[in-house]
Each structure stands twice: as structure tokens, then as C-alpha cells.
CSV table of C-alpha atoms in Angstrom, one decimal:
chain,number,residue,atom,x,y,z
D,1,MET,CA,168.8,59.9,36.0
D,2,ASP,CA,167.2,63.3,34.5
D,3,HIS,CA,163.6,63.8,35.7
D,4,LEU,CA,159.9,64.0,33.4
D,5,THR,CA,156.5,63.7,34.5
D,6,LEU,CA,153.9,62.0,32.2
D,7,ALA,CA,150.2,63.4,33.2
D,8,VAL,CA,147.4,61.0,32.6
D,9,VAL,CA,143.7,60.0,32.7
D,10,SER,CA,142.4,58.4,35.3
D,11,ARG,CA,144.4,54.9,36.7
D,12,ASN,CA,142.6,52.8,34.0
D,13,TYR,CA,144.0,50.5,31.2
D,14,PHE,CA,144.4,53.0,29.1
D,15,ASN,CA,148.7,54.2,29.9
D,16,LEU,CA,149.5,50.2,29.8
D,17,PRO,CA,152.6,51.8,27.7
D,18,ALA,CA,153.6,53.9,30.1
D,19,TRP,CA,153.3,51.7,33.3
D,20,ILE,CA,155.7,48.9,30.9
D,21,GLY,CA,158.1,51.6,30.6
D,22,LEU,CA,157.8,52.3,34.3
D,23,HIS,CA,157.4,48.8,35.7
D,24,ALA,CA,159.7,46.9,32.3
D,25,GLY,CA,162.7,49.4,33.2
D,26,LEU,CA,162.1,51.0,29.7
D,27,PHE,CA,162.7,54.7,30.8
D,28,ALA,CA,164.8,53.8,33.4
D,29,ALA,CA,167.8,52.0,30.6
D,30,GLU,CA,167.6,55.2,29.1
D,31,GLY,CA,168.4,57.3,32.0
D,32,LEU,CA,165.4,58.9,32.6
D,33,GLU,CA,163.4,58.4,36.0
D,34,VAL,CA,159.2,59.6,34.7
D,35,ARG,CA,156.9,60.1,37.2
D,36,ILE,CA,152.9,59.6,36.2
D,37,ASP,CA,150.4,61.8,37.1
D,38,HIS,CA,147.3,59.6,37.5
D,39,ILE,CA,144.7,62.0,37.3
D,40,GLU,CA,140.6,62.8,37.5
D,41,GLY,CA,139.8,66.3,35.5
D,42,ILE,CA,140.7,65.4,31.9
D,43,GLU,CA,141.0,69.2,31.0
D,44,GLU,CA,143.8,69.3,33.6
D,45,VAL,CA,146.0,66.8,32.1
D,46,ASN,CA,146.0,69.9,29.3
D,47,ASP,CA,146.3,72.6,31.5
D,48,ARG,CA,149.6,71.1,33.4
D,49,LEU,CA,150.8,70.0,30.0
D,50,ARG,CA,150.1,74.0,29.0
D,51,ASP,CA,151.6,75.1,32.1
D,52,GLY,CA,154.8,72.8,32.9
D,53,ARG,CA,153.7,70.6,35.7
D,54,ALA,CA,153.4,67.8,32.8
D,55,GLN,CA,156.0,67.6,30.3
D,56,LEU,CA,154.3,65.2,28.1
D,57,ALA,CA,150.9,63.5,28.6
D,58,TYR,CA,148.8,60.9,27.5
D,59,GLY,CA,145.7,64.0,26.5
D,60,VAL,CA,142.4,63.6,25.4
D,61,THR,CA,142.7,64.6,22.2
D,62,GLU,CA,140.0,67.0,21.7
D,63,HIS,CA,141.8,69.2,23.6
D,64,VAL,CA,145.4,69.5,21.6
D,65,ILE,CA,143.4,70.7,19.1
D,66,LEU,CA,140.9,73.2,20.8
D,67,GLU,CA,144.7,74.2,22.2
D,68,ALA,CA,145.6,74.7,18.7
D,69,GLU,CA,142.4,76.3,17.9
D,70,ALA,CA,143.1,78.8,20.3
D,71,GLY,CA,146.1,79.7,19.4
D,72,GLY,CA,148.3,77.0,21.7
D,73,ARG,CA,151.3,74.9,21.2
D,74,GLN,CA,150.6,71.4,21.8
D,75,LYS,CA,151.5,68.8,19.5
D,76,ILE,CA,150.0,64.8,19.1
D,77,ILE,CA,153.4,63.1,18.9
D,78,GLY,CA,152.5,59.2,19.2
D,79,GLY,CA,149.3,56.8,19.3
D,80,ASN,CA,147.5,55.7,22.9
D,81,VAL,CA,144.2,55.1,21.9
D,82,ASN,CA,143.9,54.9,18.5
D,83,ARG,CA,140.5,53.1,18.0
D,84,LEU,CA,137.5,53.2,20.9
D,85,PRO,CA,137.6,50.5,23.0
D,86,PHE,CA,134.5,50.8,24.8
D,87,SER,CA,131.3,49.1,25.6
D,88,PHE,CA,127.9,51.3,25.9
D,89,ILE,CA,126.9,49.5,29.4
D,90,ALA,CA,123.3,50.6,30.5
D,91,ARG,CA,122.1,49.4,34.3
D,92,PRO,CA,120.0,46.5,33.8
D,93,GLY,CA,116.4,46.8,33.1
D,94,ILE,CA,117.1,49.1,29.8
D,95,ARG,CA,117.1,46.5,27.1
D,96,ASP,CA,118.2,49.1,23.8
D,97,TYR,CA,118.7,52.2,23.0
D,98,ALA,CA,114.9,53.9,22.6
D,99,ASP,CA,114.8,52.9,26.6
D,100,LEU,CA,117.7,55.7,27.3
D,101,ARG,CA,114.6,58.6,26.6
D,102,GLY,CA,114.7,60.3,29.2
D,103,ARG,CA,117.6,59.0,30.6
D,104,ARG,CA,121.0,60.6,31.7
D,105,ILE,CA,123.6,59.3,30.2
D,106,GLY,CA,127.4,59.9,31.8
D,107,VAL,CA,130.0,61.8,29.8
D,108,SER,CA,133.9,62.6,31.1
D,109,SER,CA,132.6,66.5,29.7
D,110,LEU,CA,130.6,68.3,28.4
D,111,ARG,CA,133.8,69.4,26.4
D,112,ALA,CA,135.8,66.8,25.2
D,113,GLY,CA,135.9,63.1,25.3
D,114,SER,CA,133.0,60.7,25.3
D,115,SER,CA,130.1,63.6,24.5
D,116,SER,CA,130.5,63.9,21.0
D,117,LEU,CA,130.3,60.2,20.4
D,118,ILE,CA,127.1,59.4,22.7
D,119,ILE,CA,125.1,62.6,20.7
D,120,ARG,CA,126.1,60.5,17.5
D,121,LEU,CA,125.1,57.4,18.5
D,122,LEU,CA,122.0,58.3,20.1
D,123,ALA,CA,121.1,60.6,17.0
D,124,LYS,CA,121.6,57.4,14.8
D,125,ARG,CA,118.3,55.9,16.5
D,126,GLY,CA,116.1,58.9,17.1
D,127,LEU,CA,117.1,60.3,20.2
D,128,HIS,CA,118.6,63.6,20.3
D,129,TRP,CA,120.4,66.0,22.8
D,130,PRO,CA,119.7,68.3,25.2
D,131,GLU,CA,115.3,67.5,24.3
D,132,ASP,CA,115.8,63.6,24.9
D,133,TYR,CA,117.7,63.0,27.0
D,134,GLU,CA,120.9,64.5,29.3
D,135,LEU,CA,124.4,64.4,29.6
D,136,VAL,CA,126.0,64.3,33.0
D,137,PRO,CA,129.7,65.3,33.0
D,138,CYS,CA,131.4,62.7,36.2
D,139,GLY,CA,134.7,62.1,34.8
D,140,PRO,CA,136.8,59.3,33.2
D,141,ILE,CA,135.7,55.8,32.9
D,142,LEU,CA,136.5,55.0,36.2
D,143,ALA,CA,134.1,57.8,37.8
D,144,ARG,CA,131.4,56.4,35.6
D,145,TRP,CA,131.8,52.6,36.6
D,146,ASP,CA,131.1,54.3,40.4
D,147,MET,CA,128.2,56.2,38.9
D,148,LEU,CA,126.4,53.5,37.6
D,149,ARG,CA,127.1,51.6,40.1
D,150,SER,CA,125.4,53.8,42.7
D,151,GLY,CA,122.0,54.8,40.0
D,152,GLY,CA,123.7,58.0,39.6
D,153,ILE,CA,123.8,57.1,36.0
D,154,ASP,CA,121.5,55.1,33.8
D,155,ALA,CA,124.5,54.2,31.1
D,156,GLY,CA,127.4,55.6,30.1
D,157,LEU,CA,130.7,54.2,27.6
D,158,GLN,CA,132.7,51.6,29.8
D,159,GLY,CA,136.3,51.1,28.7
D,160,ALA,CA,138.0,47.4,28.5
D,161,PRO,CA,137.9,45.4,31.1
D,162,LEU,CA,135.8,47.6,33.1
D,163,ASP,CA,133.0,46.8,30.0
D,164,HIS,CA,133.9,43.0,31.0
D,165,ILE,CA,133.5,43.6,34.3
D,166,ALA,CA,130.2,45.4,34.6
D,167,LEU,CA,128.6,42.7,32.2
D,168,ASP,CA,129.2,40.6,34.7
D,169,GLN,CA,127.8,42.0,37.5
D,170,GLY,CA,124.6,42.0,35.7
D,171,PHE,CA,124.9,45.3,33.7
D,172,VAL,CA,123.7,45.3,30.1
D,173,SER,CA,126.0,46.4,26.4
D,174,LEU,CA,123.8,49.0,24.0
D,175,GLY,CA,126.4,47.9,21.1
D,176,ASN,CA,130.3,48.7,21.1
D,177,PRO,CA,130.7,51.8,19.1
D,178,ARG,CA,134.4,50.7,17.4
D,179,GLU,CA,131.5,48.7,14.7
D,180,GLU,CA,130.5,52.8,13.9
D,181,VAL,CA,133.4,54.6,13.9
D,182,PRO,CA,136.3,51.8,13.6
D,183,GLU,CA,139.1,54.9,13.3
D,184,PHE,CA,138.8,57.2,16.0
D,185,GLN,CA,141.8,59.5,18.3
D,186,PHE,CA,140.7,59.0,22.0
D,187,THR,CA,143.6,59.8,23.8
D,188,SER,CA,147.2,60.2,22.3
D,189,LEU,CA,150.6,61.2,23.5
D,190,ASP,CA,150.9,65.2,23.8
D,191,VAL,CA,153.9,67.6,23.9
D,192,ASP,CA,154.1,71.5,23.9
D,193,ALA,CA,156.5,71.4,21.0
D,194,GLY,CA,158.4,74.9,22.4
D,195,TRP,CA,159.2,72.3,25.0
D,196,ALA,CA,160.2,69.8,23.2
D,197,ALA,CA,162.4,71.7,20.7
D,198,ALA,CA,164.3,73.3,23.9
D,199,ASN,CA,164.6,69.2,25.2
D,200,ARG,CA,165.8,67.6,22.4
D,201,ASP,CA,167.7,64.7,23.7
D,202,LEU,CA,165.3,64.0,26.5
D,203,MET,CA,162.3,64.0,24.0
D,204,LEU,CA,164.6,61.2,22.3
D,205,ARG,CA,165.1,59.0,24.6
D,206,PHE,CA,161.1,59.4,26.2
D,207,CYS,CA,160.4,58.3,22.6
D,208,ARG,CA,162.7,55.1,22.1
D,209,ALA,CA,161.2,54.1,25.8
D,210,PHE,CA,158.6,55.2,23.9
D,211,LEU,CA,158.6,52.6,21.1
D,212,ARG,CA,159.6,49.6,23.0
D,213,ALA,CA,156.5,49.7,25.3
D,214,HIS,CA,154.7,49.5,22.7
D,215,GLU,CA,156.6,46.3,21.0
D,216,ARG,CA,156.6,44.4,24.4
D,217,PHE,CA,152.6,44.9,25.2
D,218,TYR,CA,152.4,42.8,21.8
D,219,THR,CA,154.8,40.5,22.7
D,220,ASP,CA,154.9,40.0,26.2
D,221,GLN,CA,151.4,38.7,27.6
D,222,GLU,CA,152.9,38.5,30.8
D,223,THR,CA,154.8,41.4,31.3
D,224,ALA,CA,151.7,43.6,30.5
D,225,SER,CA,148.8,41.6,32.2
D,226,ARG,CA,151.1,41.6,35.8
D,227,ILE,CA,151.5,45.3,35.3
D,228,ALA,CA,148.5,46.1,34.6
D,229,MET,CA,147.4,44.6,37.8
D,230,GLN,CA,149.6,45.4,40.1
D,231,GLU,CA,148.6,48.9,38.7
D,232,SER,CA,144.3,49.1,38.1
D,233,GLY,CA,143.7,46.4,40.4
D,234,ILE,CA,141.8,44.9,38.1
D,235,GLU,CA,142.4,40.3,38.3
D,236,ARG,CA,144.0,38.7,35.8
D,237,ARG,CA,140.7,36.8,33.6
D,238,TYR,CA,140.1,40.8,33.0
D,239,ALA,CA,144.3,41.7,32.2
D,240,ASP,CA,143.8,38.7,30.1
D,241,ARG,CA,140.6,40.2,28.1
D,242,ALA,CA,141.8,43.6,28.2
D,243,TRP,CA,144.8,42.5,26.2
D,244,GLU,CA,143.5,40.1,24.0
D,245,GLU,CA,140.8,42.6,22.4
D,246,TYR,CA,143.4,45.5,22.0
D,247,THR,CA,145.9,43.4,20.4
D,248,ARG,CA,143.8,42.0,18.6
D,249,ASP,CA,142.0,45.6,17.6
D,250,ALA,CA,145.3,47.1,17.5
D,251,ILE,CA,144.1,49.5,20.1
D,252,PHE,CA,147.5,51.0,21.2
D,253,PRO,CA,149.1,51.1,17.8
D,254,ARG,CA,152.2,48.8,17.4
D,255,ASP,CA,154.2,51.1,16.1
D,256,GLY,CA,153.2,53.7,18.5
D,257,GLU,CA,152.3,56.6,15.9
D,258,ALA,CA,148.9,58.2,15.8
D,259,SER,CA,146.2,58.2,13.2
D,260,GLU,CA,145.7,60.6,11.0
D,261,ALA,CA,141.9,59.3,10.0
D,262,GLY,CA,141.2,58.2,13.8
D,263,VAL,CA,141.5,62.2,14.3
D,264,GLN,CA,139.8,63.5,11.2
D,265,ALA,CA,137.0,61.5,12.4
D,266,LEU,CA,137.5,63.0,15.9
D,267,ILE,CA,137.3,66.3,14.4
D,268,GLU,CA,134.5,65.6,12.3
D,269,ILE,CA,132.1,64.0,15.2
D,270,SER,CA,133.2,66.8,18.1
D,271,SER,CA,131.3,69.2,16.0
D,272,LEU,CA,128.0,67.9,17.4
D,273,ILE,CA,128.5,69.4,20.7
D,274,ARG,CA,130.2,72.9,19.3
D,275,ALA,CA,129.3,76.1,17.1
D,276,LEU,CA,132.9,75.8,16.2
D,277,PRO,CA,134.3,78.0,13.2
D,278,GLU,CA,135.2,75.4,10.5
D,279,ARG,CA,138.8,74.5,11.2
D,280,PRO,CA,140.9,75.5,8.6
D,281,ARG,CA,143.4,73.0,9.0
D,282,ARG,CA,143.8,68.9,8.2
D,283,ALA,CA,144.4,66.0,10.6
D,284,ALA,CA,147.9,65.9,9.6
D,285,ASP,CA,148.4,69.4,10.8
D,286,TYR,CA,148.6,68.3,14.7
D,287,ILE,CA,150.4,65.9,14.3
D,288,ASP,CA,154.9,65.6,14.4
D,289,ARG,CA,155.9,62.2,13.4
D,290,SER,CA,159.4,63.7,13.0
D,291,TRP,CA,159.7,62.6,17.0
D,292,LEU,CA,159.5,58.9,16.6
D,293,ALA,CA,160.9,59.1,13.0
D,294,GLU,CA,164.1,60.1,14.9
D,295,ALA,CA,163.5,58.0,18.0
D,296,ARG,CA,162.6,54.7,15.5
D,297,ALA,CA,165.9,55.6,13.5
D,298,SER,CA,168.3,55.8,16.6
D,299,LEU,CA,166.8,52.6,18.4
């Protein structure tokens, strides 16, 4: 067996295609022993890809763009969360967006991730950062859920199935950002282009398993829900509800591909939070589709 490390953000449903590849034996069928490192700090996923501690990553896509702008070699080679799986969940007693004035809103990071989405959603409703509310960087959705329950924040984006769990526990939903931003590449399969070129055979074997895992997710709900329960500890009813939402809305891409429209939406929305020089490149410039194309041709 050849060994690879895949870095991922936290232990949440976003990682299900990789978990399927592991538990359904799809990586092993390609002669790969893949270690999945679950990391709470979203910046660290990108750091590990850069310094070689991980060979591939399910990373926050904005980090790949920022890395490229700084002269780095990271590329988006596949999709992961291609459409927003979130609800905007608030503590009981908050009835609408106007009630968020003066409140603390949890985000994964001020540098990337959910912060720019929050700024866009609230600006359209007359609330402007930082004068009207506070953004609290508290990590990915599991950390945000803990802080929401403890009162450390008043609201934040929660991904399925945590949003369903929150509603059942008395929290309220202020809306689904996907209704306003239908395409958004939140996380993606990323790699250092230099490492990939030097390890062509490993890359193609991983990509074949990656493609099979996405198809398996769509065609085998029983396996998908069982693995989601095993890895994340959620109840069966929530695993099934997440599967229904992710397949209905194609949140994971069935073909494994990144969304050019989703990357472009990310670029435009992320400019709300940082004063960056005008990006000279298009969304397609950050995506390398050759790896999945060659892997697909060899299936």
C-alpha cells in the first residue's frame, strides 16, 4: 500500500465522500492507505498542504485563491461543497435579521470562510460590519455550534445536519443563504501542483477513488448514512435528512468537479472583507481539471 494524507476541516458531513472512499474500500482498491486528518483550524489545512504534512486537502477554497495570489502552487482539482449547505441559525428570541444589531455572530475566520457570506447577507438587510455587529472568529461549524449553545455567539451559519439538530432544539433559522447565492465553492479538493506533477501515478489512483466515492454517495444512501453516523456521531434521522438535502441540491458534485461559477461567486463575495488588489485572473485559472479528466478516462 502507498500512503497519503488528506487534511480536512473538522469532523463534519462535508468530509463524507472521503469517508466513503476510506470505509467502502475505494482507496484500498487503488492500493492506497489514506489517512484523513481532521483539523479544527481552517488555516492549518492550507498550511499542511503547503509544507507537505498533507498531500491533498478538502480545504476552504478561498485559501487556494489567496495562496495563488501570493505566488503559491496550490490548485483546485475537484469539488467538495459546491453549493452552500447552511442555514443562518440564531438563538431563541431572535426573530429576524434586524434583531442581530449589536449581536455577536460566529464565523470560521476573518481571513476566509463564512465571514464574507455573513457580511453580504447582513448588508443586504441594512446591517454593516463592524459598526452594527461583531464578527467572532470561532472556527468551523462544530465550534460554532458549541459557542451558539453556550451563549458565546448569538448566531452563525450551520451546515446540514447541524442546522436540523439546532431547529429541533429550539434555535431559529433566519434563512438559507443558498436561496441568494445558488453557486458558491465553499470547500474543494486541493493539491500542491508541484507535488502532483512529481507523483502522477498516486494522483490518478486517488482521483479514481475520489470519483467512485462521489458516485457511491449518490447511489447508496444506506452506506452514506451509516458512515456519516460512524464518523460524526449523528443520529440516523439526521444522517438521512442531510443525504436527502445534499443529493437534492447537488451540494457535493456527483461528477466530482469544482464549479467555475461557484469559484467566481466566491471571488466576488470575498472581496467584501478585504482590501485586495484587483484579481487579474478568472475563476478557471485556479482550477486544474486535467487530473479528474485523466482519472475518469481510465475508469
